[in-house]
């Protein structure tokens, strides 16, 4: 079974530029998560989708971050404009469904450096 | 607000030692607790998941315990190996399916 795929793996941009990350979840997984992991910290949930609907985006900086999951499969996370403090690893995870009994499976992440 | 703390932040040990990694959380109202391993440049790999009704879980050389009332969990690694070198993260899950992570323990096992 293929795991969660993410691209690109690395991205370097200058502040005020825009960037987009892509995630392909495990086939059949209805729930998709985006996490931000700043160096030295644990991952923090940015947004959770159930199929193509948003379940939780309470910690998403909506003035600069946006995410979509068209057709309930792949997802993109965009930052526009980027700030220095956005430098982090962005992790995508998926699970069969919502609810605490469903295990989340993580992709390799995209490491973003903002100069 | 749930907060998760992991001690120590970093650990360096010789091969063969038995290790204990600690995780504490402030709100005991959790559904389950999960331990992950993170290797550089890679995603998170789930190691053990303990439901709130359980006291411990074991997988190979790993044993995780949970004391929900005191807000603590420990990950015990027996007979450590260089291949165990990684960052270990614990995460708690409240009644929702959101995972709340600790800051991790960076482990290095040298030959």
PDB file of C-alpha atoms in Angstrom:
ATOM      1  CA  UNK A   1       0.000   0.000   0.000  1.00  0.00           C
ATOM      2  CA  UNK A   2       1.441   3.358  -1.035  1.00  0.00           C
ATOM      3  CA  UNK A   3       1.903   5.893   1.720  1.00  0.00           C
ATOM      4  CA  UNK A   4       1.126   9.570   1.876  1.00  0.00           C
ATOM      5  CA  UNK A   5       2.967  11.434  -0.882  1.00  0.00           C
ATOM      6  CA  UNK A   6       4.109  15.044  -0.658  1.00  0.00           C
ATOM      7  CA  UNK A   7       5.899  17.388  -3.023  1.00  0.00           C
ATOM      8  CA  UNK A   8       8.159  19.182  -3.246  1.00  0.00           C
ATOM      9  CA  UNK A   9      10.422  17.773  -0.552  1.00  0.00           C
ATOM     10  CA  UNK A  10      12.354  21.017  -0.181  1.00  0.00           C
ATOM     11  CA  UNK A  11      11.622  24.621  -1.079  1.00  0.00           C
ATOM     12  CA  UNK A  12      13.601  27.806  -0.570  1.00  0.00           C
ATOM     13  CA  UNK A  13      11.921  31.147  -1.197  1.00  0.00           C
ATOM     14  CA  UNK A  14      12.365  34.762  -0.235  1.00  0.00           C
ATOM     15  CA  UNK A  15       9.992  36.504   2.115  1.00  0.00           C
ATOM     16  CA  UNK A  16       6.874  37.929   0.524  1.00  0.00           C
ATOM     17  CA  UNK A  17       6.943  35.289  -2.209  1.00  0.00           C
ATOM     18  CA  UNK A  18       4.230  32.677  -2.514  1.00  0.00           C
ATOM     19  CA  UNK A  19       4.589  28.907  -2.306  1.00  0.00           C
ATOM     20  CA  UNK A  20       2.356  25.861  -2.653  1.00  0.00           C
ATOM     21  CA  UNK A  21       2.658  22.335  -1.318  1.00  0.00           C
ATOM     22  CA  UNK A  22       0.885  19.257  -2.603  1.00  0.00           C
ATOM     23  CA  UNK A  23      -0.309  16.143  -0.774  1.00  0.00           C
ATOM     24  CA  UNK A  24      -1.727  12.878  -2.057  1.00  0.00           C
ATOM     25  CA  UNK A  25      -3.229  10.818   0.791  1.00  0.00           C
ATOM     26  CA  UNK A  26      -3.467   7.066   1.057  1.00  0.00           C
ATOM     27  CA  UNK A  27      -6.122   5.755  -1.281  1.00  0.00           C
ATOM     28  CA  UNK A  28      -9.521   5.592   0.368  1.00  0.00           C
ATOM     29  CA  UNK A  29      -8.630   7.872   3.274  1.00  0.00           C
ATOM     30  CA  UNK A  30     -11.394  10.378   3.805  1.00  0.00           C
ATOM     31  CA  UNK A  31      -9.613  12.588   6.326  1.00  0.00           C
ATOM     32  CA  UNK A  32      -6.584  14.701   5.517  1.00  0.00           C
ATOM     33  CA  UNK A  33      -4.492  16.861   7.843  1.00  0.00           C
ATOM     34  CA  UNK A  34      -1.838  19.530   7.356  1.00  0.00           C
ATOM     35  CA  UNK A  35       0.630  20.101  10.208  1.00  0.00           C
ATOM     36  CA  UNK A  36       3.357  22.699  10.642  1.00  0.00           C
ATOM     37  CA  UNK A  37       6.509  21.635  12.483  1.00  0.00           C
ATOM     38  CA  UNK A  38       8.907  24.426  13.410  1.00  0.00           C
ATOM     39  CA  UNK A  39      12.450  23.342  14.208  1.00  0.00           C
ATOM     40  CA  UNK A  40      12.685  22.024  17.764  1.00  0.00           C
ATOM     41  CA  UNK A  41       8.935  21.803  18.218  1.00  0.00           C
ATOM     42  CA  UNK A  42       6.269  19.184  17.774  1.00  0.00           C
ATOM     43  CA  UNK A  43       3.890  19.316  14.810  1.00  0.00           C
ATOM     44  CA  UNK A  44       0.930  21.675  15.118  1.00  0.00           C
ATOM     45  CA  UNK A  45      -2.323  21.055  13.267  1.00  0.00           C
ATOM     46  CA  UNK A  46      -3.123  23.736  10.685  1.00  0.00           C
ATOM     47  CA  UNK A  47      -6.190  22.314   8.993  1.00  0.00           C
ATOM     48  CA  UNK A  48      -8.231  19.121   8.828  1.00  0.00           C
ATOM     49  CA  UNK A  49     -10.437  18.035   5.930  1.00  0.00           C
ATOM     50  CA  UNK A  50     -13.151  15.411   5.936  1.00  0.00           C
ATOM     51  CA  UNK A  51     -13.548  14.543   2.244  1.00  0.00           C
ATOM     52  CA  UNK A  52     -13.568  18.023   0.650  1.00  0.00           C
ATOM     53  CA  UNK A  53     -14.987  19.878   3.659  1.00  0.00           C
ATOM     54  CA  UNK A  54     -13.018  21.697   6.356  1.00  0.00           C
ATOM     55  CA  UNK A  55     -13.466  20.230   9.852  1.00  0.00           C
ATOM     56  CA  UNK A  56     -10.950  22.339  11.792  1.00  0.00           C
ATOM     57  CA  UNK A  57      -8.915  25.321  10.624  1.00  0.00           C
ATOM     58  CA  UNK A  58      -8.749  27.129  13.952  1.00  0.00           C
ATOM     59  CA  UNK A  59      -4.938  27.378  13.904  1.00  0.00           C
ATOM     60  CA  UNK A  60      -4.546  28.293  10.247  1.00  0.00           C
ATOM     61  CA  UNK A  61      -3.277  31.888   9.752  1.00  0.00           C
ATOM     62  CA  UNK A  62      -5.989  32.701   7.276  1.00  0.00           C
ATOM     63  CA  UNK A  63      -4.523  36.051   6.263  1.00  0.00           C
ATOM     64  CA  UNK A  64      -1.704  34.269   4.455  1.00  0.00           C
ATOM     65  CA  UNK A  65      -2.407  30.531   4.453  1.00  0.00           C
ATOM     66  CA  UNK A  66      -5.035  28.764   2.389  1.00  0.00           C
ATOM     67  CA  UNK A  67      -5.763  25.124   1.672  1.00  0.00           C
ATOM     68  CA  UNK A  68      -8.109  23.205  -0.514  1.00  0.00           C
ATOM     69  CA  UNK A  69      -9.002  19.614  -1.174  1.00  0.00           C
ATOM     70  CA  UNK A  70     -10.875  19.538  -4.424  1.00  0.00           C
ATOM     71  CA  UNK A  71     -12.709  16.300  -5.164  1.00  0.00           C
ATOM     72  CA  UNK A  72     -11.857  15.030  -1.700  1.00  0.00           C
ATOM     73  CA  UNK A  73      -8.549  13.442  -2.685  1.00  0.00           C
ATOM     74  CA  UNK A  74      -5.396  15.543  -3.259  1.00  0.00           C
ATOM     75  CA  UNK A  75      -4.815  18.702  -1.286  1.00  0.00           C
ATOM     76  CA  UNK A  76      -2.748  21.846  -1.700  1.00  0.00           C
ATOM     77  CA  UNK A  77      -1.548  24.220   0.992  1.00  0.00           C
ATOM     78  CA  UNK A  78      -0.558  27.727  -0.078  1.00  0.00           C
ATOM     79  CA  UNK A  79       1.275  30.533   1.675  1.00  0.00           C
ATOM     80  CA  UNK A  80       1.033  34.051   0.247  1.00  0.00           C
ATOM     81  CA  UNK A  81       2.971  36.102   1.157  1.00  0.00           C
ATOM     82  CA  UNK A  82       5.537  34.076   3.106  1.00  0.00           C
ATOM     83  CA  UNK A  83       7.211  35.386   6.239  1.00  0.00           C
ATOM     84  CA  UNK A  84      10.485  34.354   7.840  1.00  0.00           C
ATOM     85  CA  UNK A  85       8.604  32.613  10.660  1.00  0.00           C
ATOM     86  CA  UNK A  86       6.926  30.294   8.138  1.00  0.00           C
ATOM     87  CA  UNK A  87      10.188  28.361   7.824  1.00  0.00           C
ATOM     88  CA  UNK A  88       9.207  24.877   8.949  1.00  0.00           C
ATOM     89  CA  UNK A  89       8.441  21.349   7.810  1.00  0.00           C
ATOM     90  CA  UNK A  90       4.900  20.965   6.521  1.00  0.00           C
ATOM     91  CA  UNK A  91       3.542  17.501   7.137  1.00  0.00           C
ATOM     92  CA  UNK A  92       0.507  15.960   5.531  1.00  0.00           C
ATOM     93  CA  UNK A  93      -1.303  13.048   7.161  1.00  0.00           C
ATOM     94  CA  UNK A  94      -4.369  11.019   6.309  1.00  0.00           C
ATOM     95  CA  UNK A  95      -6.701   8.606   8.057  1.00  0.00           C
ATOM     96  CA  UNK A  96      -9.597   6.387   7.029  1.00  0.00           C
ATOM     97  CA  UNK A  97     -12.097   8.609   8.770  1.00  0.00           C
ATOM     98  CA  UNK A  98     -12.486  11.211  11.426  1.00  0.00           C
ATOM     99  CA  UNK A  99     -12.644  10.386  15.086  1.00  0.00           C
ATOM    100  CA  UNK A 100      -9.945   9.571  17.631  1.00  0.00           C
ATOM    101  CA  UNK A 101      -9.936   5.826  16.912  1.00  0.00           C
ATOM    102  CA  UNK A 102      -8.550   6.294  13.409  1.00  0.00           C
ATOM    103  CA  UNK A 103      -4.772   6.190  13.111  1.00  0.00           C
ATOM    104  CA  UNK A 104      -3.097   8.999  11.182  1.00  0.00           C
ATOM    105  CA  UNK A 105      -0.410   8.144   8.634  1.00  0.00           C
ATOM    106  CA  UNK A 106       2.171  10.814   7.838  1.00  0.00           C
ATOM    107  CA  UNK A 107       3.985  11.772   4.661  1.00  0.00           C
ATOM    108  CA  UNK A 108       7.709  12.701   4.507  1.00  0.00           C
ATOM    109  CA  UNK A 109       7.009  16.416   4.721  1.00  0.00           C
ATOM    110  CA  UNK A 110       8.074  19.490   2.785  1.00  0.00           C
ATOM    111  CA  UNK A 111      10.881  21.531   4.313  1.00  0.00           C
ATOM    112  CA  UNK A 112      10.339  25.246   3.639  1.00  0.00           C
ATOM    113  CA  UNK A 113      13.066  27.811   4.148  1.00  0.00           C
ATOM    114  CA  UNK A 114      12.086  31.479   3.887  1.00  0.00           C
ATOM    115  CA  UNK A 115      15.034  33.867   3.431  1.00  0.00           C
TER     116      UNK A 115
ATOM    117  CA  UNK B   1      -5.551  24.175  27.102  1.00  0.00           C
ATOM    118  CA  UNK B   2      -3.767  20.844  26.706  1.00  0.00           C
ATOM    119  CA  UNK B   3       0.016  21.052  26.845  1.00  0.00           C
ATOM    120  CA  UNK B   4       2.416  18.169  26.272  1.00  0.00           C
ATOM    121  CA  UNK B   5       5.982  18.175  27.616  1.00  0.00           C
ATOM    122  CA  UNK B   6       8.771  15.718  26.928  1.00  0.00           C
ATOM    123  CA  UNK B   7      11.850  15.215  29.048  1.00  0.00           C
ATOM    124  CA  UNK B   8      14.725  15.019  28.316  1.00  0.00           C
ATOM    125  CA  UNK B   9      14.972  17.123  25.160  1.00  0.00           C
ATOM    126  CA  UNK B  10      18.054  15.191  24.061  1.00  0.00           C
ATOM    127  CA  UNK B  11      19.746  11.994  25.130  1.00  0.00           C
ATOM    128  CA  UNK B  12      23.004  10.335  24.076  1.00  0.00           C
ATOM    129  CA  UNK B  13      23.753   6.813  25.274  1.00  0.00           C
ATOM    130  CA  UNK B  14      26.022   3.890  24.418  1.00  0.00           C
ATOM    131  CA  UNK B  15      24.597   0.904  22.637  1.00  0.00           C
ATOM    132  CA  UNK B  16      22.937  -1.701  24.866  1.00  0.00           C
ATOM    133  CA  UNK B  17      21.518   0.637  27.489  1.00  0.00           C
ATOM    134  CA  UNK B  18      17.889   0.538  28.550  1.00  0.00           C
ATOM    135  CA  UNK B  19      16.191   3.924  28.155  1.00  0.00           C
ATOM    136  CA  UNK B  20      13.171   5.742  29.528  1.00  0.00           C
ATOM    137  CA  UNK B  21      11.640   8.685  27.709  1.00  0.00           C
ATOM    138  CA  UNK B  22       9.075  10.763  29.552  1.00  0.00           C
ATOM    139  CA  UNK B  23       5.931  12.534  28.394  1.00  0.00           C
ATOM    140  CA  UNK B  24       3.576  14.574  30.546  1.00  0.00           C
ATOM    141  CA  UNK B  25       0.292  16.263  29.698  1.00  0.00           C
ATOM    142  CA  UNK B  26      -1.777  18.809  31.592  1.00  0.00           C
ATOM    143  CA  UNK B  27      -5.331  17.622  30.888  1.00  0.00           C
ATOM    144  CA  UNK B  28      -6.138  14.015  31.756  1.00  0.00           C
ATOM    145  CA  UNK B  29      -9.261  13.995  29.554  1.00  0.00           C
ATOM    146  CA  UNK B  30      -7.688  12.202  26.628  1.00  0.00           C
ATOM    147  CA  UNK B  31      -8.945   9.504  24.281  1.00  0.00           C
ATOM    148  CA  UNK B  32      -5.551   7.945  23.658  1.00  0.00           C
ATOM    149  CA  UNK B  33      -1.822   8.646  23.573  1.00  0.00           C
ATOM    150  CA  UNK B  34       0.543   7.794  20.781  1.00  0.00           C
ATOM    151  CA  UNK B  35       4.322   7.554  20.492  1.00  0.00           C
ATOM    152  CA  UNK B  36       5.971   8.385  17.157  1.00  0.00           C
ATOM    153  CA  UNK B  37       9.451   8.140  15.767  1.00  0.00           C
ATOM    154  CA  UNK B  38      10.785  10.803  13.388  1.00  0.00           C
ATOM    155  CA  UNK B  39      13.933  10.281  11.328  1.00  0.00           C
ATOM    156  CA  UNK B  40      15.675  13.249   9.674  1.00  0.00           C
ATOM    157  CA  UNK B  41      14.020  14.149   6.389  1.00  0.00           C
ATOM    158  CA  UNK B  42      11.230  11.668   6.915  1.00  0.00           C
ATOM    159  CA  UNK B  43       7.714  11.737   8.229  1.00  0.00           C
ATOM    160  CA  UNK B  44       6.420  10.343  11.478  1.00  0.00           C
ATOM    161  CA  UNK B  45       6.182   6.619  12.090  1.00  0.00           C
ATOM    162  CA  UNK B  46       3.702   5.417  14.689  1.00  0.00           C
ATOM    163  CA  UNK B  47       5.308   3.189  17.313  1.00  0.00           C
ATOM    164  CA  UNK B  48       2.658   2.541  19.937  1.00  0.00           C
ATOM    165  CA  UNK B  49      -0.876   3.712  20.630  1.00  0.00           C
ATOM    166  CA  UNK B  50      -2.368   3.406  24.126  1.00  0.00           C
ATOM    167  CA  UNK B  51      -6.091   3.821  24.612  1.00  0.00           C
ATOM    168  CA  UNK B  52      -7.183   5.747  27.703  1.00  0.00           C
ATOM    169  CA  UNK B  53      -8.497   2.536  29.275  1.00  0.00           C
ATOM    170  CA  UNK B  54      -5.142   0.779  28.886  1.00  0.00           C
ATOM    171  CA  UNK B  55      -2.099   0.923  31.127  1.00  0.00           C
ATOM    172  CA  UNK B  56       0.564  -0.157  28.658  1.00  0.00           C
ATOM    173  CA  UNK B  57       1.392  -1.405  25.182  1.00  0.00           C
ATOM    174  CA  UNK B  58       4.373  -3.412  23.988  1.00  0.00           C
ATOM    175  CA  UNK B  59       5.992  -3.879  20.606  1.00  0.00           C
ATOM    176  CA  UNK B  60       9.288  -5.725  20.428  1.00  0.00           C
ATOM    177  CA  UNK B  61      11.859  -3.837  22.492  1.00  0.00           C
ATOM    178  CA  UNK B  62       9.446  -0.956  23.100  1.00  0.00           C
ATOM    179  CA  UNK B  63       7.039  -0.628  25.997  1.00  0.00           C
ATOM    180  CA  UNK B  64       4.827   2.379  26.603  1.00  0.00           C
ATOM    181  CA  UNK B  65       2.892   2.996  29.791  1.00  0.00           C
ATOM    182  CA  UNK B  66       0.106   5.437  30.539  1.00  0.00           C
ATOM    183  CA  UNK B  67      -0.999   6.901  33.863  1.00  0.00           C
ATOM    184  CA  UNK B  68      -3.855   9.121  32.817  1.00  0.00           C
ATOM    185  CA  UNK B  69      -4.727  10.365  36.287  1.00  0.00           C
ATOM    186  CA  UNK B  70      -1.243  11.769  36.812  1.00  0.00           C
ATOM    187  CA  UNK B  71      -0.865  12.927  33.204  1.00  0.00           C
ATOM    188  CA  UNK B  72       2.191  10.842  32.417  1.00  0.00           C
ATOM    189  CA  UNK B  73       3.452   8.350  29.891  1.00  0.00           C
ATOM    190  CA  UNK B  74       6.820   6.670  29.527  1.00  0.00           C
ATOM    191  CA  UNK B  75       8.431   4.965  26.566  1.00  0.00           C
ATOM    192  CA  UNK B  76      10.872   2.255  27.575  1.00  0.00           C
ATOM    193  CA  UNK B  77      13.433   1.097  25.017  1.00  0.00           C
ATOM    194  CA  UNK B  78      15.285  -2.088  25.932  1.00  0.00           C
ATOM    195  CA  UNK B  79      18.803  -2.872  24.767  1.00  0.00           C
ATOM    196  CA  UNK B  80      19.166   0.251  22.642  1.00  0.00           C
ATOM    197  CA  UNK B  81      20.822   0.053  19.199  1.00  0.00           C
ATOM    198  CA  UNK B  82      22.350   2.691  16.912  1.00  0.00           C
ATOM    199  CA  UNK B  83      19.341   2.221  14.625  1.00  0.00           C
ATOM    200  CA  UNK B  84      17.133   3.580  17.411  1.00  0.00           C
ATOM    201  CA  UNK B  85      18.688   7.029  16.917  1.00  0.00           C
ATOM    202  CA  UNK B  86      15.849   9.384  16.015  1.00  0.00           C
ATOM    203  CA  UNK B  87      13.496  11.932  17.542  1.00  0.00           C
ATOM    204  CA  UNK B  88      10.684  10.443  19.602  1.00  0.00           C
ATOM    205  CA  UNK B  89       7.424  12.362  19.860  1.00  0.00           C
ATOM    206  CA  UNK B  90       4.429  11.697  22.050  1.00  0.00           C
ATOM    207  CA  UNK B  91       1.005  13.007  21.155  1.00  0.00           C
ATOM    208  CA  UNK B  92      -2.286  13.001  23.015  1.00  0.00           C
ATOM    209  CA  UNK B  93      -5.704  12.948  21.451  1.00  0.00           C
ATOM    210  CA  UNK B  94      -8.563  14.705  23.229  1.00  0.00           C
ATOM    211  CA  UNK B  95     -12.133  13.718  22.463  1.00  0.00           C
ATOM    212  CA  UNK B  96     -11.709  15.125  18.965  1.00  0.00           C
ATOM    213  CA  UNK B  97      -9.271  13.528  16.546  1.00  0.00           C
ATOM    214  CA  UNK B  98      -6.767  16.371  16.803  1.00  0.00           C
ATOM    215  CA  UNK B  99      -3.306  15.221  17.846  1.00  0.00           C
ATOM    216  CA  UNK B 100      -1.447  17.466  20.276  1.00  0.00           C
ATOM    217  CA  UNK B 101       2.274  16.822  20.163  1.00  0.00           C
ATOM    218  CA  UNK B 102       5.094  17.279  22.612  1.00  0.00           C
ATOM    219  CA  UNK B 103       8.386  18.862  21.588  1.00  0.00           C
ATOM    220  CA  UNK B 104      10.178  15.535  21.275  1.00  0.00           C
ATOM    221  CA  UNK B 105      13.255  13.784  22.664  1.00  0.00           C
ATOM    222  CA  UNK B 106      16.223  13.564  20.316  1.00  0.00           C
ATOM    223  CA  UNK B 107      17.962  10.234  20.939  1.00  0.00           C
ATOM    224  CA  UNK B 108      21.424   9.255  19.811  1.00  0.00           C
ATOM    225  CA  UNK B 109      22.735   5.756  20.433  1.00  0.00           C
ATOM    226  CA  UNK B 110      26.423   5.350  19.705  1.00  0.00           C
ATOM    227  CA  UNK B 111      28.265   2.066  19.118  1.00  0.00           C
TER     228      UNK B 111
END
